[in-house]
mmCIF file with all atom_site columns, C-alpha atoms in Angstrom:
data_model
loop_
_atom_site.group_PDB
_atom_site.id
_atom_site.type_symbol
_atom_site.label_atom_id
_atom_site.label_alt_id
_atom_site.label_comp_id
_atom_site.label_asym_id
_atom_site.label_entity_id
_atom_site.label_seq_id
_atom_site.pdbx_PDB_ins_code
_atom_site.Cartn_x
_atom_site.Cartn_y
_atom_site.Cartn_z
_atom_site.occupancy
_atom_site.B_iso_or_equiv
_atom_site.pdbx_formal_charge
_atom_site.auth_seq_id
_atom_site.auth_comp_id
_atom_site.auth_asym_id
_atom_site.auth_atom_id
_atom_site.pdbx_PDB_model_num
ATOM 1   C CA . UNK A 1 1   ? -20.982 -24.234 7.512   1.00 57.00 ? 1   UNK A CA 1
ATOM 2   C CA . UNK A 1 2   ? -20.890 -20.704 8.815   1.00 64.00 ? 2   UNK A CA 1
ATOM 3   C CA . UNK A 1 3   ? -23.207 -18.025 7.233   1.00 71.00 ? 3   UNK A CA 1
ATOM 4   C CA . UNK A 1 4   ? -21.382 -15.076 5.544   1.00 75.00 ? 4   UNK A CA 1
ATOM 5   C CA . UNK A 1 5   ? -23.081 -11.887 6.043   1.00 79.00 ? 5   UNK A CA 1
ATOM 6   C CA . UNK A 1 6   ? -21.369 -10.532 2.194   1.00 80.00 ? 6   UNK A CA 1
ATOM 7   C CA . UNK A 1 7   ? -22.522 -6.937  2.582   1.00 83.00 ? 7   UNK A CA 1
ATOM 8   C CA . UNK A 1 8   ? -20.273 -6.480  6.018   1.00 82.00 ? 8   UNK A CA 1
ATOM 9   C CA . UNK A 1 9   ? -17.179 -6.019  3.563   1.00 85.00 ? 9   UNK A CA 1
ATOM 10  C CA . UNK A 1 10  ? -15.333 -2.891  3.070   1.00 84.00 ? 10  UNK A CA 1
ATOM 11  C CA . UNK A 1 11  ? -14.057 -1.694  -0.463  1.00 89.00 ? 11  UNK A CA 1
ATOM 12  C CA . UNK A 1 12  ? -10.536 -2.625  -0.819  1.00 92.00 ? 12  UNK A CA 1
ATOM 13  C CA . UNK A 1 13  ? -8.815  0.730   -1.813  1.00 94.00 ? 13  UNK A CA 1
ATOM 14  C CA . UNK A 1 14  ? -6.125  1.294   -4.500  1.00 95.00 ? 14  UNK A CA 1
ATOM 15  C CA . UNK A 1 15  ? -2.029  0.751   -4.190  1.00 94.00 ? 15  UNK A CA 1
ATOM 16  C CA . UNK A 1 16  ? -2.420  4.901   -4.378  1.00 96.00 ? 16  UNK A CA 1
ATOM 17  C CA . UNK A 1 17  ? -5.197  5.232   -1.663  1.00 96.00 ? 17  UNK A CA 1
ATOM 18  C CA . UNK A 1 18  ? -4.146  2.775   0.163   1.00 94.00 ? 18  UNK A CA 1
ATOM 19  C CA . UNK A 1 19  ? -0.495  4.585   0.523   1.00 95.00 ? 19  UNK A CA 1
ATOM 20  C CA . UNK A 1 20  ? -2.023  8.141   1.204   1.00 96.00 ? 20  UNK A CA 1
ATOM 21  C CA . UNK A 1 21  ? -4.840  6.892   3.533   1.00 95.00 ? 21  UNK A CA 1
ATOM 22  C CA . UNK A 1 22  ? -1.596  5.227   6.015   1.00 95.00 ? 22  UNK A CA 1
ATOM 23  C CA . UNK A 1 23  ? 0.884   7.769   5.771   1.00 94.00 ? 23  UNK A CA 1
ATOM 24  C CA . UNK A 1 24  ? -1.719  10.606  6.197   1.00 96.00 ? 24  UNK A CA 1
ATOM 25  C CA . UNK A 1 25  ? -2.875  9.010   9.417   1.00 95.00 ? 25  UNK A CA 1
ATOM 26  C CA . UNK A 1 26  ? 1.156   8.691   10.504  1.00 95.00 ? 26  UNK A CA 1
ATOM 27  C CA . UNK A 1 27  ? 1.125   12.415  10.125  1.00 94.00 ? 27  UNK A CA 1
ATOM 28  C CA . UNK A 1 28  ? -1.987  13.527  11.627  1.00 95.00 ? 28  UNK A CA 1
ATOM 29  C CA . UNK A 1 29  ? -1.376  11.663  14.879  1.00 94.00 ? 29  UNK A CA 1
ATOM 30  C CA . UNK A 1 30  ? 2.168   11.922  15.471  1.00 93.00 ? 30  UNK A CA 1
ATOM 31  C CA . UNK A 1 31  ? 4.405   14.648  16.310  1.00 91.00 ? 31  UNK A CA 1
ATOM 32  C CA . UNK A 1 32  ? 5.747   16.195  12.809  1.00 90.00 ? 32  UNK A CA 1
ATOM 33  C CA . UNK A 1 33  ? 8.098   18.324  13.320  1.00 92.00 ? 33  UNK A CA 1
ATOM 34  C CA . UNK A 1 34  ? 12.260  17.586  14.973  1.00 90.00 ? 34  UNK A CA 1
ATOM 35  C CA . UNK A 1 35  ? 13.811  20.693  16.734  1.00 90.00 ? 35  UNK A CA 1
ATOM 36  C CA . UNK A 1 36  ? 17.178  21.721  16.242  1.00 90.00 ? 36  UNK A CA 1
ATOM 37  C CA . UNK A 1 37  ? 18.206  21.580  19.115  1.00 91.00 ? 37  UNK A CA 1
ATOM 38  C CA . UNK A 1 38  ? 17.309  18.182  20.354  1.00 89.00 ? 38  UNK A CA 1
ATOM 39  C CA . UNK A 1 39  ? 19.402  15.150  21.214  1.00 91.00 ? 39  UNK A CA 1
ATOM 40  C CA . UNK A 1 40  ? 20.009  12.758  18.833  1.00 89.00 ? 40  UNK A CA 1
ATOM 41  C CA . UNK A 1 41  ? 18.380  10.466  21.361  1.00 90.00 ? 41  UNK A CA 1
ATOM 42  C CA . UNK A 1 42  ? 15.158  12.131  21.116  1.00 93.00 ? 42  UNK A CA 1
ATOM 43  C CA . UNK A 1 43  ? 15.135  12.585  17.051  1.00 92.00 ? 43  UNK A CA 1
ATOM 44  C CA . UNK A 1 44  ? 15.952  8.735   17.521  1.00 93.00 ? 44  UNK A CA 1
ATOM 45  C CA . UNK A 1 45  ? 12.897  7.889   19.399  1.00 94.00 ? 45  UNK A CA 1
ATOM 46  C CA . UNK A 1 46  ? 10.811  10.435  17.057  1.00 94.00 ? 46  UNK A CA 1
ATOM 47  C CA . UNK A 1 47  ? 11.275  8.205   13.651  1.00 94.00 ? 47  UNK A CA 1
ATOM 48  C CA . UNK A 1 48  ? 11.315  5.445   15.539  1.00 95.00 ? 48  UNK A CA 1
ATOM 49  C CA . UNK A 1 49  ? 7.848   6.474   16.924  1.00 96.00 ? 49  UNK A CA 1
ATOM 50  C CA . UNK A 1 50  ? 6.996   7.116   13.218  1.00 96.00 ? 50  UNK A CA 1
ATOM 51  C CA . UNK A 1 51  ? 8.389   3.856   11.432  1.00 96.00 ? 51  UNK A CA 1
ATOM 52  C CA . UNK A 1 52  ? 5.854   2.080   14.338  1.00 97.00 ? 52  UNK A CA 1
ATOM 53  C CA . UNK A 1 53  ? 3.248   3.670   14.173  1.00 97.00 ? 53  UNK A CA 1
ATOM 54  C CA . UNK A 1 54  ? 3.173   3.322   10.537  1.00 97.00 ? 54  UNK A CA 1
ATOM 55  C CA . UNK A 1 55  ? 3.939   -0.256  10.301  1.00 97.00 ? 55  UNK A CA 1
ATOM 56  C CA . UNK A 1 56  ? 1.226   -0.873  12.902  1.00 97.00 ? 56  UNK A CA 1
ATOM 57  C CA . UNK A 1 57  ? -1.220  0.833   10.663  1.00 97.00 ? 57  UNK A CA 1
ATOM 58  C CA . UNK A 1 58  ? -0.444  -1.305  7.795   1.00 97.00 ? 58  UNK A CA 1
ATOM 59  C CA . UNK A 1 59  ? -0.919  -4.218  9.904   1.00 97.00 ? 59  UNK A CA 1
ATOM 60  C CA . UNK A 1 60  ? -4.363  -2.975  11.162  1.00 96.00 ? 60  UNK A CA 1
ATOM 61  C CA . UNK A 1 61  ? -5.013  -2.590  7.374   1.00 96.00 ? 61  UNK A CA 1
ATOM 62  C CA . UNK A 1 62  ? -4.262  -5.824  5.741   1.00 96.00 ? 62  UNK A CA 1
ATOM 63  C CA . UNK A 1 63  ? -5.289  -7.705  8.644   1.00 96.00 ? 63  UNK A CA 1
ATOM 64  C CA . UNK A 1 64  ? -8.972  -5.914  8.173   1.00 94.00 ? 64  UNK A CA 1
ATOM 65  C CA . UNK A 1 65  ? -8.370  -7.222  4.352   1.00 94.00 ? 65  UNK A CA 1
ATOM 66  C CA . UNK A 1 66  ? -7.695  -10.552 5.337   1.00 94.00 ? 66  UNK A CA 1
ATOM 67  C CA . UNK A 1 67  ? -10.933 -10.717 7.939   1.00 92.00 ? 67  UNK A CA 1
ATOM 68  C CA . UNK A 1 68  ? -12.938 -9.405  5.641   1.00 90.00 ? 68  UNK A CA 1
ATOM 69  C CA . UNK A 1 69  ? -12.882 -11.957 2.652   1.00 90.00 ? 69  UNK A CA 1
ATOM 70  C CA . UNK A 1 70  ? -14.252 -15.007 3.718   1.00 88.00 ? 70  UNK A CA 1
ATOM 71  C CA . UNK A 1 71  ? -12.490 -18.429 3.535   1.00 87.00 ? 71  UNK A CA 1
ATOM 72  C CA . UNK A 1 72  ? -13.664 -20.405 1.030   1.00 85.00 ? 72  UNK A CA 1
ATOM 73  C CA . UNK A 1 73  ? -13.883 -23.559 3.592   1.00 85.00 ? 73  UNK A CA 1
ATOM 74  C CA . UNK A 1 74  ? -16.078 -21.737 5.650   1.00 85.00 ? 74  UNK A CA 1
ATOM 75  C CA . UNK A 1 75  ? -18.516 -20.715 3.179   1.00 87.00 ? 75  UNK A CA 1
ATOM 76  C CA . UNK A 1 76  ? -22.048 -21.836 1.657   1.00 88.00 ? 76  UNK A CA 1
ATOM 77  C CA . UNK A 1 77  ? -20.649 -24.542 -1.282  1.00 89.00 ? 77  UNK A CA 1
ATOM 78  C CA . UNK A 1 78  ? -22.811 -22.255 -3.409  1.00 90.00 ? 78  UNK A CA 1
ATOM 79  C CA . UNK A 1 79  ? -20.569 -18.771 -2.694  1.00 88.00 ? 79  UNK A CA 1
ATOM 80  C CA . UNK A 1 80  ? -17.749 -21.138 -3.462  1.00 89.00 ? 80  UNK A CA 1
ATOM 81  C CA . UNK A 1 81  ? -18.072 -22.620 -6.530  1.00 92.00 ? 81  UNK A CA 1
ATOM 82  C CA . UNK A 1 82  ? -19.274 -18.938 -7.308  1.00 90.00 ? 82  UNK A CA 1
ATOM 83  C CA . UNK A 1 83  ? -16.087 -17.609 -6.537  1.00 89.00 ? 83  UNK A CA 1
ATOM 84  C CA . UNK A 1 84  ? -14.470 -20.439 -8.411  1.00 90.00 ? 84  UNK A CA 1
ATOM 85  C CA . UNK A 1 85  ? -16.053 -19.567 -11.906 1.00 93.00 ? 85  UNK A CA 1
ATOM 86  C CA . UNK A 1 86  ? -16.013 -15.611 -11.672 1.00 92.00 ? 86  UNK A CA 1
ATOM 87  C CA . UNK A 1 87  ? -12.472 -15.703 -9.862  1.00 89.00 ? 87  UNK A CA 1
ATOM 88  C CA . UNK A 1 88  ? -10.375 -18.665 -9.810  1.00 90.00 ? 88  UNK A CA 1
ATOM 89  C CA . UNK A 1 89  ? -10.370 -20.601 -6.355  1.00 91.00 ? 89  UNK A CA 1
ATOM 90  C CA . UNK A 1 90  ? -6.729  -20.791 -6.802  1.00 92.00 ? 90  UNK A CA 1
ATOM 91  C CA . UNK A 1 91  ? -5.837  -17.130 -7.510  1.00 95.00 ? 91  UNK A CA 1
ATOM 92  C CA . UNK A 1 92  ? -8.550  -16.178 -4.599  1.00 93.00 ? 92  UNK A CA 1
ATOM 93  C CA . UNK A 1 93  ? -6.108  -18.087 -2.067  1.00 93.00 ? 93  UNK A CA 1
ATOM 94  C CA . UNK A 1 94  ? -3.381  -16.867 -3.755  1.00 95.00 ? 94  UNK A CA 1
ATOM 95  C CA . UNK A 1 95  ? -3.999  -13.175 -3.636  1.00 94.00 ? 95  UNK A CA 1
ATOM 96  C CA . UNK A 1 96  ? -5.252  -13.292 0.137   1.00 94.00 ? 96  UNK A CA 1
ATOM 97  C CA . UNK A 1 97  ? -1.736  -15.250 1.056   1.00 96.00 ? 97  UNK A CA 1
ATOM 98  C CA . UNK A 1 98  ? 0.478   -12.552 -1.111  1.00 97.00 ? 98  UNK A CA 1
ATOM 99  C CA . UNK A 1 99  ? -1.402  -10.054 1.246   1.00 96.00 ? 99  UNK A CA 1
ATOM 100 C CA . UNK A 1 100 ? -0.868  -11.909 4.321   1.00 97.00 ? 100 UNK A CA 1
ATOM 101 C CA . UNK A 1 101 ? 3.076   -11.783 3.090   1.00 98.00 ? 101 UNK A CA 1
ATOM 102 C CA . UNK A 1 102 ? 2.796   -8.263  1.945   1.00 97.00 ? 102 UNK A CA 1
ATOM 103 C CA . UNK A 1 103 ? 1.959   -7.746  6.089   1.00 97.00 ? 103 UNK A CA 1
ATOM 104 C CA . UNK A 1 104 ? 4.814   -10.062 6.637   1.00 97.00 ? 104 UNK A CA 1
ATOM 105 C CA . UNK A 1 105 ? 7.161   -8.370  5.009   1.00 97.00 ? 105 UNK A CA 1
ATOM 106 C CA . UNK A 1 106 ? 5.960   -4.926  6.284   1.00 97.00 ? 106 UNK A CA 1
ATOM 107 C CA . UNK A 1 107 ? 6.384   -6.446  9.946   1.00 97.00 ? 107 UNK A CA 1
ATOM 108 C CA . UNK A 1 108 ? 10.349  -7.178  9.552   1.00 96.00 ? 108 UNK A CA 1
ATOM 109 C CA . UNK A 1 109 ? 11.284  -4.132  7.447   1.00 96.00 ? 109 UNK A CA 1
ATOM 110 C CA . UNK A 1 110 ? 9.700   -2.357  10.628  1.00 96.00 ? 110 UNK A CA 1
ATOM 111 C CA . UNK A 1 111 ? 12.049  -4.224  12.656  1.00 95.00 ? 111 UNK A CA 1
ATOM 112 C CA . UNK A 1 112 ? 15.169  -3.534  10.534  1.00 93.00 ? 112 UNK A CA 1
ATOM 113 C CA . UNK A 1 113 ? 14.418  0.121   10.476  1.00 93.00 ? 113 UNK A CA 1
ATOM 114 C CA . UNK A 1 114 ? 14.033  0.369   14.187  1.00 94.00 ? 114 UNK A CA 1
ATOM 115 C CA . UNK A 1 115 ? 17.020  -1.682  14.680  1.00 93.00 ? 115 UNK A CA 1
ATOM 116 C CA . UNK A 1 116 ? 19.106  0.742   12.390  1.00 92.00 ? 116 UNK A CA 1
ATOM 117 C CA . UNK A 1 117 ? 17.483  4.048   14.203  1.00 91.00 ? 117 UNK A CA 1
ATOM 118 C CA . UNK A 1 118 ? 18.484  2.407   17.167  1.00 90.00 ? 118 UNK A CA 1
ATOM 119 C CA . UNK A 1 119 ? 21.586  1.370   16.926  1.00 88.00 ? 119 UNK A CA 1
ATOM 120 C CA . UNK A 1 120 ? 23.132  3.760   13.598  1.00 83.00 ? 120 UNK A CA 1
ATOM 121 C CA . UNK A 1 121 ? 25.935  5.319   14.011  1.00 71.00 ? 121 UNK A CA 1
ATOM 122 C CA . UNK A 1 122 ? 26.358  9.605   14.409  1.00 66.00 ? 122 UNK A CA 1
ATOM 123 C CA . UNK A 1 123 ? 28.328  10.720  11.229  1.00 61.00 ? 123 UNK A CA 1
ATOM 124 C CA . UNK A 1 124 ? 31.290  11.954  13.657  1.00 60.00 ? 124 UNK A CA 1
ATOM 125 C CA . UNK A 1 125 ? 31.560  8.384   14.695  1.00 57.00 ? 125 UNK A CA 1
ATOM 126 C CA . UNK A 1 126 ? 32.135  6.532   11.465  1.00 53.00 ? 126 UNK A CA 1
ATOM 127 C CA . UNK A 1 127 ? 35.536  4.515   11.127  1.00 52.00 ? 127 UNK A CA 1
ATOM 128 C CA . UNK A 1 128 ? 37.972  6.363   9.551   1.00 53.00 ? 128 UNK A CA 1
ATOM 129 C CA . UNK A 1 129 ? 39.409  4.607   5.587   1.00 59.00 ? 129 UNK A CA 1
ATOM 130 C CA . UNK A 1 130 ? 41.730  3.268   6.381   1.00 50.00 ? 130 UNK A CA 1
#
């Protein structure tokens, strides 16, 4: 039984908070602004420096979520059945796994994003209709 130390949580912020705390960070420390006369090579590796960045942000976020709570295994039986009548055991687990998928998800979307920076197409190269 490991002793939980409650007080060491942080306030989990709002959907809205949450949104302008990450993307407000993205802007403040990375480059902002594309030049017009760059290569498309170098706007390339600008969002895809962006798209990063944010996703790893995210991460940091919801992985600081997930740390934070305490498993209910690990707990005092006391703090658990605790939890279980104020907030259902069951929806407990179930709202720290939706988070842990929420970073999931946020983890391949980054992928397919960099993937179509990378690899997109210029508009003078599309294929013709035929």
């Amino acid at each position: 039984m490991v002793l939980y130390n409650f007080k060491t949580m942080v306030v989990v912020p709002t959907s809205k908070e949450f949104i302008d705390i990450v993307l407000s960070k993205t802007q403040r420390k990375t480059p902002t602004v594309v030049h017009k006369g760059w290569q498309i090579s170098r706007i390339r590796s600008f969002y895809m420096r962006k798209v990063k960045f944010t996703q790893e942000n995210w991460s940091i976020k919801l992985t600081q979520i997930l740390d934070d709570f305490p498993r209910l295994d690990e707990i005092h039986p006391f703090y658990a059945d605790l939890i279980n009548v104020l907030y259902s055991r069951d929806h407990y687990k179930l709202a720290l796994g939706q988070i842990n998928t929420a970073r999931t998800l946020i983890e391949n979307i980054c992928k397919d994003y960099l993937k179509m920076l990378k690899f997109g197409s210029l508009p003078d190269q599309r294929i013709p209709n035929k």
